[in-house]
Tab-separated table of C-alpha atoms in Angstrom:
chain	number	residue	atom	x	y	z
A	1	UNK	CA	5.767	-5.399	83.333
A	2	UNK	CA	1.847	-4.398	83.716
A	3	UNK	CA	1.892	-6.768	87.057
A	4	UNK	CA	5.100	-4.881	88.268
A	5	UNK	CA	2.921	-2.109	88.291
A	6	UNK	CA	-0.043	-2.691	89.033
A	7	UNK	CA	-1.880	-2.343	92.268
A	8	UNK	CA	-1.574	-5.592	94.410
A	9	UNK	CA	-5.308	-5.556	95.288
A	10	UNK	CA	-6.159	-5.285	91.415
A	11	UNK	CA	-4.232	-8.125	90.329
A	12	UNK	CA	-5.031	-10.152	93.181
A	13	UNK	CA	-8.549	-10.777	91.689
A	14	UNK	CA	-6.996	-13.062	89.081
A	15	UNK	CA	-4.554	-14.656	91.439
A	16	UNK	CA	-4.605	-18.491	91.620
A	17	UNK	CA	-5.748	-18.159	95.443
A	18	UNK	CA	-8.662	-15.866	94.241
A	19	UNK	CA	-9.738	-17.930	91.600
A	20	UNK	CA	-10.036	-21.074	93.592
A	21	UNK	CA	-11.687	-19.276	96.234
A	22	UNK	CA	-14.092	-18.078	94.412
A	23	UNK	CA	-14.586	-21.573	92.574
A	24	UNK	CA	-15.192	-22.994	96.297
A	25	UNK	CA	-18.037	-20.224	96.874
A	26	UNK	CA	-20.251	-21.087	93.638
A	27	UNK	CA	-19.222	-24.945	94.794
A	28	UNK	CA	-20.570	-24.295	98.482
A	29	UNK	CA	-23.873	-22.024	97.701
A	30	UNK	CA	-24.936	-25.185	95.078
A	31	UNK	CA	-24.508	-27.076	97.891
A	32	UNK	CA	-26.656	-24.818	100.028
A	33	UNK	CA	-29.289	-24.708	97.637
A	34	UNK	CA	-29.404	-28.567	97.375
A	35	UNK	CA	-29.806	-28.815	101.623
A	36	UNK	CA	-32.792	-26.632	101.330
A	37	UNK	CA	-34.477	-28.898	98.961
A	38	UNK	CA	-33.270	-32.544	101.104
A	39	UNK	CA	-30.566	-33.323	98.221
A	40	UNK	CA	-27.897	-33.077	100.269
A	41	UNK	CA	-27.260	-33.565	104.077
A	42	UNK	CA	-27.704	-30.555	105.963
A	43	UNK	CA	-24.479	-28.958	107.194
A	44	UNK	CA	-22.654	-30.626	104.451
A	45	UNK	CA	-21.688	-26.566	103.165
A	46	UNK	CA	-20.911	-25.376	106.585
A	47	UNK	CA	-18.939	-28.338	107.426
A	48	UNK	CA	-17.243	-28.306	104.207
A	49	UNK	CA	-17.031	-23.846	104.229
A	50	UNK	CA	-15.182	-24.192	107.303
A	51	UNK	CA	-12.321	-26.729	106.949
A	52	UNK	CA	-11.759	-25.056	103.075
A	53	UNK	CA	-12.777	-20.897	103.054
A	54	UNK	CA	-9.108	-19.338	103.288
A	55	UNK	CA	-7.281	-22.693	103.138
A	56	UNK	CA	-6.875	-23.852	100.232
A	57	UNK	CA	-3.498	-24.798	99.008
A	58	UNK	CA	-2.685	-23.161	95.385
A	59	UNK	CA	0.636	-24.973	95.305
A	60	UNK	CA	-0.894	-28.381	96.229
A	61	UNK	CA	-3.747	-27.890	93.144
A	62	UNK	CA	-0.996	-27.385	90.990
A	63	UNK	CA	0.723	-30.647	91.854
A	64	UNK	CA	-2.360	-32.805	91.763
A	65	UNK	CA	-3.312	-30.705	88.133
A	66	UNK	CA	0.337	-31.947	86.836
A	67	UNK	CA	-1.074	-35.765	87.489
A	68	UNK	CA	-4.593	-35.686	86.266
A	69	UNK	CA	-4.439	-32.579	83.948
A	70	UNK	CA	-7.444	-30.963	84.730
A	71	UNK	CA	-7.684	-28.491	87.077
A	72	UNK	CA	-11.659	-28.414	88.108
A	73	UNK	CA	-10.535	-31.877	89.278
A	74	UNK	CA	-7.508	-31.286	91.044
A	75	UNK	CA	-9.090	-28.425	92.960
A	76	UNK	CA	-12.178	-30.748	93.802
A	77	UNK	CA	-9.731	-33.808	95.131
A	78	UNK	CA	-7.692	-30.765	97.306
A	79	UNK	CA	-10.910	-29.997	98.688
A	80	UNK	CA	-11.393	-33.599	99.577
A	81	UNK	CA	-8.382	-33.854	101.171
A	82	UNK	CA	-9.150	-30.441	103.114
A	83	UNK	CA	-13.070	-31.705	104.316
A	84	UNK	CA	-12.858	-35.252	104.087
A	85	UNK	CA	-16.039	-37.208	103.843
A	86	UNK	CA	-18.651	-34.225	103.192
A	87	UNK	CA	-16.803	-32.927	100.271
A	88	UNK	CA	-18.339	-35.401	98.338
A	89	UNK	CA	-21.686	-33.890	97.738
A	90	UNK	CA	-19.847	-31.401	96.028
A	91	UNK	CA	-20.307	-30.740	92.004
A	92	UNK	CA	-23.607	-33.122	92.215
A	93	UNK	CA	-24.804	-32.539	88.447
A	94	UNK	CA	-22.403	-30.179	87.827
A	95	UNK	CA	-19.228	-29.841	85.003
A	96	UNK	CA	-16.514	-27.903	85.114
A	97	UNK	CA	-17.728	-24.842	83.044
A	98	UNK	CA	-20.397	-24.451	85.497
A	99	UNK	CA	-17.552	-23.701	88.079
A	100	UNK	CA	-15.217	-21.649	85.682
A	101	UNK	CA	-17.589	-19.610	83.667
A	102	UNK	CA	-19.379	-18.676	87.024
A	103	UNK	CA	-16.420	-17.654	88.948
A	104	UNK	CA	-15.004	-15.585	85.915
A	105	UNK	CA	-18.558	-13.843	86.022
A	106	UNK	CA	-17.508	-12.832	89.554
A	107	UNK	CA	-13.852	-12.061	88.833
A	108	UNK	CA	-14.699	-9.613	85.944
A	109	UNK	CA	-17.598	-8.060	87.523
A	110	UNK	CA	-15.281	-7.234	90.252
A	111	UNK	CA	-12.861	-6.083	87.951
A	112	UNK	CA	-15.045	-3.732	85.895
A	113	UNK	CA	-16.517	-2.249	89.139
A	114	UNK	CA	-12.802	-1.836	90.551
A	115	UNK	CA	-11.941	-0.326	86.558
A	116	UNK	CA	-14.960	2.291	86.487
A	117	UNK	CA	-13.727	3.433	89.886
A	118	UNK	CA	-10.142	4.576	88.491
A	119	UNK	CA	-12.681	5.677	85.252
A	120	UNK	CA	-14.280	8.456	87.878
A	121	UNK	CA	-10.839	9.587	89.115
A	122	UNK	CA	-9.840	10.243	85.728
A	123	UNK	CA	-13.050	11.866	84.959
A	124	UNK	CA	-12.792	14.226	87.836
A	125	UNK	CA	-9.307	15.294	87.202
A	126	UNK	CA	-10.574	15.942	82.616
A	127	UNK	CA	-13.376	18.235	84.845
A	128	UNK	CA	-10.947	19.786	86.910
A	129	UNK	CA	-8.477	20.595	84.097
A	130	UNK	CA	-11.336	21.952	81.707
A	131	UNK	CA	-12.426	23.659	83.722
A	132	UNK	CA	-8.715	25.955	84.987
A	133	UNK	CA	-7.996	26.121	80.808
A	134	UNK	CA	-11.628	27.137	79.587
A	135	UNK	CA	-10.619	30.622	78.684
A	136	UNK	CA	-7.265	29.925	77.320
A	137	UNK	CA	-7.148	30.358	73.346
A	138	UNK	CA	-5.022	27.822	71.604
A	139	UNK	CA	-5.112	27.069	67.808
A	140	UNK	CA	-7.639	24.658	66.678
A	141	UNK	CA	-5.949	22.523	64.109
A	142	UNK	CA	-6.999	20.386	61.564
A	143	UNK	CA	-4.628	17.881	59.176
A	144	UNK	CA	-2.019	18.841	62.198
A	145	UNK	CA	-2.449	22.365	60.210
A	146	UNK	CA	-3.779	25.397	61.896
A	147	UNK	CA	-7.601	26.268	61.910
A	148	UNK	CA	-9.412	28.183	63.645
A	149	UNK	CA	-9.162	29.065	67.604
A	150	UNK	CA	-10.425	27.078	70.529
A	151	UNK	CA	-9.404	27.125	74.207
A	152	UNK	CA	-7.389	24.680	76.225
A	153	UNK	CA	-10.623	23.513	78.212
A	154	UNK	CA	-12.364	22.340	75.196
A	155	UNK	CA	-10.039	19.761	74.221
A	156	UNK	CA	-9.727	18.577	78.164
A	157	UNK	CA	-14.418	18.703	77.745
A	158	UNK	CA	-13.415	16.645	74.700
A	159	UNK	CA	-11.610	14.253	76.173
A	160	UNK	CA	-13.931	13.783	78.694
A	161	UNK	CA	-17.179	13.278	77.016
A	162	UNK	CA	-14.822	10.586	74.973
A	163	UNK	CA	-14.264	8.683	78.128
A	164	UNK	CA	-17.752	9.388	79.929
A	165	UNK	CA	-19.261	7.727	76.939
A	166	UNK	CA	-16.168	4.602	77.167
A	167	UNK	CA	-17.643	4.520	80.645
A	168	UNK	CA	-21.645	4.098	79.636
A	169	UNK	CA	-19.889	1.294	77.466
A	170	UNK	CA	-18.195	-0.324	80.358
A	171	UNK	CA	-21.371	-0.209	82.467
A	172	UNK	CA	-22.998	-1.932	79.870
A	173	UNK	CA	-20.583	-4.960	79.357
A	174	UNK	CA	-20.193	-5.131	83.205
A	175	UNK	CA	-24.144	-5.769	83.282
A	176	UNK	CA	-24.154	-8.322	80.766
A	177	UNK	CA	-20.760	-10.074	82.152
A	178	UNK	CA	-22.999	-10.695	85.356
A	179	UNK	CA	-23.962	-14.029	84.662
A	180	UNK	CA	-23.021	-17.686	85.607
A	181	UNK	CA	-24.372	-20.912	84.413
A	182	UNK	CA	-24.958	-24.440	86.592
A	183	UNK	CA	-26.940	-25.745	84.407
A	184	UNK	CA	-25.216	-29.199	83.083
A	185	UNK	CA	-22.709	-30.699	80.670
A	186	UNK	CA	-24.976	-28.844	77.877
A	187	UNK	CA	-26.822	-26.265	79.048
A	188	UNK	CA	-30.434	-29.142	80.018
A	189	UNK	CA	-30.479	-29.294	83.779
A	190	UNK	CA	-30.081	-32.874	83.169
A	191	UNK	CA	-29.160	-33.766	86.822
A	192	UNK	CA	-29.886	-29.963	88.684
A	193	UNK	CA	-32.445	-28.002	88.480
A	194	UNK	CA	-32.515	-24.218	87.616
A	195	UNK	CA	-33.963	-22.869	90.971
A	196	UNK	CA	-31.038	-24.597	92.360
A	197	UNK	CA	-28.542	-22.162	89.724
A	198	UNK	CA	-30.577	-19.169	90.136
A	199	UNK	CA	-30.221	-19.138	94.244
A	200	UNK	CA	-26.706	-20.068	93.877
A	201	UNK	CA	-26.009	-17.552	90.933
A	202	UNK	CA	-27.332	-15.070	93.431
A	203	UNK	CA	-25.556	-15.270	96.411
A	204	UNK	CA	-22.409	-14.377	93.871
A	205	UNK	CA	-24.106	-11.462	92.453
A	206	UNK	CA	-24.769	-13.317	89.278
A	207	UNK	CA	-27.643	-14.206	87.164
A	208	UNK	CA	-28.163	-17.167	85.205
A	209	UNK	CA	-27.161	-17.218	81.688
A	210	UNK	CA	-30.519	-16.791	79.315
A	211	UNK	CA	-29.963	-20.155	77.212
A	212	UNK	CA	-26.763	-21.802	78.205
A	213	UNK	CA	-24.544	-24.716	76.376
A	214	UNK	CA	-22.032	-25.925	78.269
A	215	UNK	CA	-20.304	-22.427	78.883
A	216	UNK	CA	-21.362	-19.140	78.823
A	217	UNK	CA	-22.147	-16.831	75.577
A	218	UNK	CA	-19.142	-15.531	74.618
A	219	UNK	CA	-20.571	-12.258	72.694
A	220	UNK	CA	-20.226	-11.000	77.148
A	221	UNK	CA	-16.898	-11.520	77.414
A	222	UNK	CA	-16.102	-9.888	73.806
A	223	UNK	CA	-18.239	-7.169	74.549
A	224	UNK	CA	-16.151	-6.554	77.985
A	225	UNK	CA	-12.808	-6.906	76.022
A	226	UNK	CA	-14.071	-4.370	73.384
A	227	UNK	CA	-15.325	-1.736	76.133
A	228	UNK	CA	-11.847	-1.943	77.194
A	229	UNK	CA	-10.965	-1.293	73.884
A	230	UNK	CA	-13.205	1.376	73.677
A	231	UNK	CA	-11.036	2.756	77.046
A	232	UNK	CA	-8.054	2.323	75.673
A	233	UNK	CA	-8.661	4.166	72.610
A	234	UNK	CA	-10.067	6.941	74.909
A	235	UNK	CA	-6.737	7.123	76.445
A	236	UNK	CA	-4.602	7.029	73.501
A	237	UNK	CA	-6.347	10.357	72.397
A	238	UNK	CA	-5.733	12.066	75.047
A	239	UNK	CA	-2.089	10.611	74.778
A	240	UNK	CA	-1.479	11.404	71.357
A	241	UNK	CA	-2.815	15.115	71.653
A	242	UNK	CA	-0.110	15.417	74.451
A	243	UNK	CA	2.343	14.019	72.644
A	244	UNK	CA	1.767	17.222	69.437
A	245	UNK	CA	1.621	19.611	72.462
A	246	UNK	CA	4.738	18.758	73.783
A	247	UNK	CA	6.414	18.318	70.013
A	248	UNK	CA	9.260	21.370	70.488
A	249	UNK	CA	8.084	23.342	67.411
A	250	UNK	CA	4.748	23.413	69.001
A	251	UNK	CA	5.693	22.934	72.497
A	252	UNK	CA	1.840	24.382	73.868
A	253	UNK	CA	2.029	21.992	76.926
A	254	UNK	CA	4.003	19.349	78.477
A	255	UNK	CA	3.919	16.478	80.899
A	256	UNK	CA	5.411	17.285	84.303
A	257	UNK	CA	9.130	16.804	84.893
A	258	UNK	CA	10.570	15.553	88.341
A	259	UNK	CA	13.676	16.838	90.006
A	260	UNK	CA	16.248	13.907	89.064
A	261	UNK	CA	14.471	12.885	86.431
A	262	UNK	CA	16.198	11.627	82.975
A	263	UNK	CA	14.975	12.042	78.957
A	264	UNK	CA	17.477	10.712	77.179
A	265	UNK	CA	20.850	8.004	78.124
A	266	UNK	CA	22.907	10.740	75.308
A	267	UNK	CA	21.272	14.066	75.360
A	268	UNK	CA	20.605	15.626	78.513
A	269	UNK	CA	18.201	18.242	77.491
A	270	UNK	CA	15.808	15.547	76.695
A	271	UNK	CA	12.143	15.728	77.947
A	272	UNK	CA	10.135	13.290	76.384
A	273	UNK	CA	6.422	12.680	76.688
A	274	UNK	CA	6.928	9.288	77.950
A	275	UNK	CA	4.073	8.410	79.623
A	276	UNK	CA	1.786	9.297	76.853
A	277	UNK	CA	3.942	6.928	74.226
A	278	UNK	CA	3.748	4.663	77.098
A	279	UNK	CA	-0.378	4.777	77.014
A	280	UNK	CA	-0.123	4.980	72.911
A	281	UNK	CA	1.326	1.768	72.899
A	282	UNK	CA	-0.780	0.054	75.352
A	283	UNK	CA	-3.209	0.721	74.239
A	284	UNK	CA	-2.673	-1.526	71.332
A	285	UNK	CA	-2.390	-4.590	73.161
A	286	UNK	CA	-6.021	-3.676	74.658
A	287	UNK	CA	-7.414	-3.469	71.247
A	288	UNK	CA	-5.513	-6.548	70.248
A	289	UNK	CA	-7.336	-8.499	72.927
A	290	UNK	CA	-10.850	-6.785	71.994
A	291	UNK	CA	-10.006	-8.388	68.084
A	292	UNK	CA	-9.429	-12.135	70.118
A	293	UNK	CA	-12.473	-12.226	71.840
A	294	UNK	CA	-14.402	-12.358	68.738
A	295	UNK	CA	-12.676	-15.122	67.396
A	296	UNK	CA	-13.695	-17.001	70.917
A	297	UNK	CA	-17.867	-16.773	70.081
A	298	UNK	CA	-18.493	-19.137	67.617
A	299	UNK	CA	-17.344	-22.659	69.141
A	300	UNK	CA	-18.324	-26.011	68.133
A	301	UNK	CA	-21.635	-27.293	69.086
A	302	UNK	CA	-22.310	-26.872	72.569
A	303	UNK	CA	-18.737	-25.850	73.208
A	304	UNK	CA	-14.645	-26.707	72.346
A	305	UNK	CA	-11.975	-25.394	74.307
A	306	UNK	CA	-10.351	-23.561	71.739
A	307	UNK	CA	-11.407	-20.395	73.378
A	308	UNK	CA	-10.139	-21.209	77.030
A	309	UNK	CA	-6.477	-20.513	76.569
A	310	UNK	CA	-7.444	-17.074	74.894
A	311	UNK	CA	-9.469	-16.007	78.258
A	312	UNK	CA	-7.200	-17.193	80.265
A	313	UNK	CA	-4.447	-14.529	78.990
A	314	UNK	CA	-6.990	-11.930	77.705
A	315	UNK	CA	-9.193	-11.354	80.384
A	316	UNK	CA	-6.671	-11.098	83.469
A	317	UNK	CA	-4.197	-9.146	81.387
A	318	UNK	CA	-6.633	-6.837	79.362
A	319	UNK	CA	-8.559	-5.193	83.296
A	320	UNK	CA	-4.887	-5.293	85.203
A	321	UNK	CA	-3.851	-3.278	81.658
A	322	UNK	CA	-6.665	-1.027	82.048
A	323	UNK	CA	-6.462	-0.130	85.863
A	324	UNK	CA	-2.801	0.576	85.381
A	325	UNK	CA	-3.287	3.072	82.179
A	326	UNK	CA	-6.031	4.653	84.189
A	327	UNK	CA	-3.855	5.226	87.027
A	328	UNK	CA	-0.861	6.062	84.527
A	329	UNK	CA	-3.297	8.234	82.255
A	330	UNK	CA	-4.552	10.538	85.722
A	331	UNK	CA	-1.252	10.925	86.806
A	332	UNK	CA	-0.473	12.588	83.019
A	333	UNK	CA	-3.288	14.993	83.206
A	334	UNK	CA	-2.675	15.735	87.084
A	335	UNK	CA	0.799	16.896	86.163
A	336	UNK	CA	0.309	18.464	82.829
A	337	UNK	CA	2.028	21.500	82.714
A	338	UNK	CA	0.240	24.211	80.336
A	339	UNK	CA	1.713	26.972	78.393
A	340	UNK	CA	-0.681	29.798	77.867
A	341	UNK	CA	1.841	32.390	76.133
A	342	UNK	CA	3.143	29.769	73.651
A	343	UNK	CA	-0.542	28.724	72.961
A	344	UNK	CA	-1.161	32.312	72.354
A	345	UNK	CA	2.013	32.422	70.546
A	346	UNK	CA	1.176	29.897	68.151
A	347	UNK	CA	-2.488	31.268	67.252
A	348	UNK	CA	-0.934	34.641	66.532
A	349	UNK	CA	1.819	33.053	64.236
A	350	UNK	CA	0.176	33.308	61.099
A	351	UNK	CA	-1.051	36.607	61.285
A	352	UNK	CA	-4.632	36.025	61.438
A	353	UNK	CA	-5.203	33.430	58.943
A	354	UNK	CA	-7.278	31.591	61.211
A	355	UNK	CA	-9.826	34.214	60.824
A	356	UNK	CA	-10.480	33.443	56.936
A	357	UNK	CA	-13.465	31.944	57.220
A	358	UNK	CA	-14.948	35.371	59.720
A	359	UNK	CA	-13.839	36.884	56.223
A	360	UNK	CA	-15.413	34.928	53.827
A	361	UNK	CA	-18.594	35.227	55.727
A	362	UNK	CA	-18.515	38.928	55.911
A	363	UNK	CA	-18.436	39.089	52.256
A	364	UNK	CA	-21.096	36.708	51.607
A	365	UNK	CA	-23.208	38.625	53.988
A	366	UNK	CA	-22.008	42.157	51.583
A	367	UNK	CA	-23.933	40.014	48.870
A	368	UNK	CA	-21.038	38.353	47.160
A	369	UNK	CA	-21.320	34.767	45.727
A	370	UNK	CA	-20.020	32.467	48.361
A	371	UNK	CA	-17.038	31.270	45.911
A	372	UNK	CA	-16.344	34.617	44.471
A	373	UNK	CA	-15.665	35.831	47.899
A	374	UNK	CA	-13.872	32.439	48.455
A	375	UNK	CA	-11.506	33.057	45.639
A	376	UNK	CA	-10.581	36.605	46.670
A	377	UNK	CA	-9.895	35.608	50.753
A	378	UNK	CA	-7.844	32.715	49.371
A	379	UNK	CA	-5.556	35.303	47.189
A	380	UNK	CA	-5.184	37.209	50.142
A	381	UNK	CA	-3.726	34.126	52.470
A	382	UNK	CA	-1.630	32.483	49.918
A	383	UNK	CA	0.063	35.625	49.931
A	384	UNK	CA	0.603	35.833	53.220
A	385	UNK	CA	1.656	32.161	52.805
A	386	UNK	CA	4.300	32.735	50.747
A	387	UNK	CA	5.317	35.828	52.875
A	388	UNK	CA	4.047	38.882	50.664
A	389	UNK	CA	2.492	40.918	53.576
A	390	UNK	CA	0.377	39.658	56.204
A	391	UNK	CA	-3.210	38.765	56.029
A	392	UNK	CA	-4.689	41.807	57.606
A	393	UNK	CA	-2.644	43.595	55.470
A	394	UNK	CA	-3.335	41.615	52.167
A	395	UNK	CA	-7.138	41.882	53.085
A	396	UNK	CA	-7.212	45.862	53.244
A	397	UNK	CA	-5.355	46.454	50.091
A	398	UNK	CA	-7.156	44.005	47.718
A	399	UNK	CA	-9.428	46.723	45.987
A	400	UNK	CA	-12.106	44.072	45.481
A	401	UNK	CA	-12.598	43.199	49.405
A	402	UNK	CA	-12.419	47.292	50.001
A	403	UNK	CA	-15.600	47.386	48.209
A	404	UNK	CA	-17.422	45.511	50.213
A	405	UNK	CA	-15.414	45.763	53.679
A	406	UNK	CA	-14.621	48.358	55.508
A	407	UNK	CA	-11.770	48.388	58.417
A	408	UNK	CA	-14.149	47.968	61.214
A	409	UNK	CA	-15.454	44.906	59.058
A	410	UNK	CA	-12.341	43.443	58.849
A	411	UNK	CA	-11.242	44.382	62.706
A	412	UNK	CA	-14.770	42.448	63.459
A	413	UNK	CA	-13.976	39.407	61.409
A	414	UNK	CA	-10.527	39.196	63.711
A	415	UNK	CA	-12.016	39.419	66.846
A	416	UNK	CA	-10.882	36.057	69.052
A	417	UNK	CA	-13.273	36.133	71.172
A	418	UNK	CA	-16.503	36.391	68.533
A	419	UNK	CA	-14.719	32.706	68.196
A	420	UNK	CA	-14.906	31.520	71.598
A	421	UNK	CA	-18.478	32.758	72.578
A	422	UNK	CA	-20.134	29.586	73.050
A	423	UNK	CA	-17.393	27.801	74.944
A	424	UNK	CA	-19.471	28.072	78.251
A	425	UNK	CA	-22.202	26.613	76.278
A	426	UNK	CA	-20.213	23.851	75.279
A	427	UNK	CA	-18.360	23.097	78.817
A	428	UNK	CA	-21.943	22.871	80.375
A	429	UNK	CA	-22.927	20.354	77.749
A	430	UNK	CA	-19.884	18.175	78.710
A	431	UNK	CA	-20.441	18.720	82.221
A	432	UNK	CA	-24.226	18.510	82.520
């Protein structure tokens, strides 16, 4: 489904023609390296380079794997059938994981780059959003139970901060992803040497791994898969507090409708928040992935293959599966469609009870005992809870508050907007 949906050029980075590609790159710049030094004839990469760069044959690797079953093998004898005679300086002191670890340094470093791009579009359009909803009041809530009043914008800064800090996380693993490895069947330099990895690391954009085995660390590629993680998670809140808005006994916003557009096969009233289930439960599967990657860092010795098949389902699936949530999670918040008079609605619903704690505070500040005064603002609202008056009303008869509060006290202590001072304040910290 995810590749359905996906952007071609996204996907394409784990394609079998992108993979081998990229596997003939880290081949050729060894092979440069090695001419510079005398190991290997000079042209031998250009010579090679030209009869292979954009030719090779997926299909044809995939009939010589089904023989020898192994596939660094079958792509180096399809590259001998492509060059001929030159191609056979290729892989000099080299094993496979030198090959596969480096190119998957390449393939998720362009990934992550390609991933914090649709990151920024998603931040801009949380910034845009905050910013058109700051001064909206909508009921804070707490336990899904009302609270106290925010504004619209403040859950949009929230969501935002939540993600710009996902994307300090994704920076991070994409940083530490940037490494290869040519350095042997173990890790020695037995038969290469490590200028020779370090020049050809670097004409892929990759350094060389700090102390190698045969493969890579894997702690990089878990932390990638747990950044993602990290995204996913960022998208699911933003997804589930869509899905309460748009609940019909709340019903404070909801995601945009299309002309033609169906909710339900039965009921045709139906408007469901589908996309945000959709990003709920995709979510999953990128946290699912994060909890595999751990199980991939201890291997045996110098290294198994027990965590090959893992990667090679985990990392192409878990950045296509982010790029198409980011894409899926922007288009919710583009086309959110907010409901200022049922937000305002809603807050005014309980007559005022969100202002107990403006209450309580105003009698601790007459000199009452903080749970005295907590015990006489809570008779008041259970009151009103049980529909005996409303809270304004309970507050100015209770003889024991009228002692210590006048009117203009209590009008004071229900004043929205005392709540919602500091929201610039906030917003610029978001924003800064």
């Amino acid at each position: 489904m995810i590749e359905r949906y996906s952007r071609p050029e996204f996907a394409e980075i784990w394609s079998d023609a992108s993979r081998f590609e990229t596997w003939l790159r880290v081949e050729l710049g060894v092979c440069r390296a090695m001419e510079k030094r005398g190991l290997v004839p000079a042209g031998t990469a250009e010579a090679v380079g030209g009869k292979c760069l954009g030719k090779l044959d997926a299909d044809r690797i995939a009939e010589i794997e089904a023989t020898c079953r192994h596939d660094v093998i079958a792509f180096l004898t399809h590259v001998e059938e492509l060059a001929g005679e030159p191609a056979r300086w290729l892989h000099l002191g080299m094993t496979s994981s030198d090959v596969l670890d480096s190119s998957t340094g390449v393939q998720c470093t362009t990934a992550l780059g390609k991933i914090l791009d649709g990151v920024d579009v998603l931040l801009a359009s949380l910034k845009s959003r905050a910013m058109e909803t700051k001064a909206i009041p909508v009921m804070g809530r707490s336990h899904g139970i009302h609270a106290e009043p925010i504004t619209a914008g403040l859950v949009f800064a929230r969501w935002y901060a939540g993600l710009a800090r996902t994307r300090e996380r994704i920076e991070d693993a994409k940083k530490r992803i940037a490494v290869g490895k040519i350095a042997g069947a173990v890790g020695t330099y037995a038969n290469i040497d490590p200028e020779i990895e370090a020049e050809a690391l670097g004409e892929v954009g990759l350094a060389p791994e700090t102390v190698a085995s045969q493969v890579v660390a894997r702690d990089r590629h878990a932390e990638l898969l747990n950044a993602l993680a990290f995204l996913g998670a960022a998208i699911e809140d933003m997804a589930v507090g869509v899905r309460h808005w748009q609940r019909t006994e709340v019903g404070e916003a909801e995601e945009g409708f299309g002309k033609g557009q169906k909710g339900s096969s039965a009921m045709p009233h139906k408007k469901n928040p589908i996309l945000s289930e959709n990003l709920t439960g995709l979510a999953r599967l990128l946290r699912a992935y994060a909890g595999a990657s751990f199980e991939n860092i201890a291997l045996w010795h110098e290294r198994d293959i027990s965590h090959s098949s893992v990667e090679r389902v985990s990392i192409p699936d878990a950045t296509i599966l982010a790029d198409f949530m980011l894409a899926r999670c922007t288009r919710l918040i583009d086309g959110l469609v907010i409901k200022p008079e049922r937000m305002l609605q809603n807050l005014e619903r309980t007559g005022g009870l969100c202002f107990s704690e403006a209450v309580l505070l105003s009698l601790v500040r007459a000199g009452l005992p903080r749970q005295e005064a907590y015990v006489m603002v809570q008779r008041c609202a259970m009151a009103a809870h049980a529909g005996e008056g409303s809270f304004r009303e309970n507050l100015g008869a209770d003889p024991d508050i009228g002692k210590r509060l006048t009117p203009t006290d209590l009008d004071a202590a229900f004043d929205l907007q005392h709540h919602l001072r500091h929201v610039d304040t906030i917003m610029s910290r978001a924003f800064s």
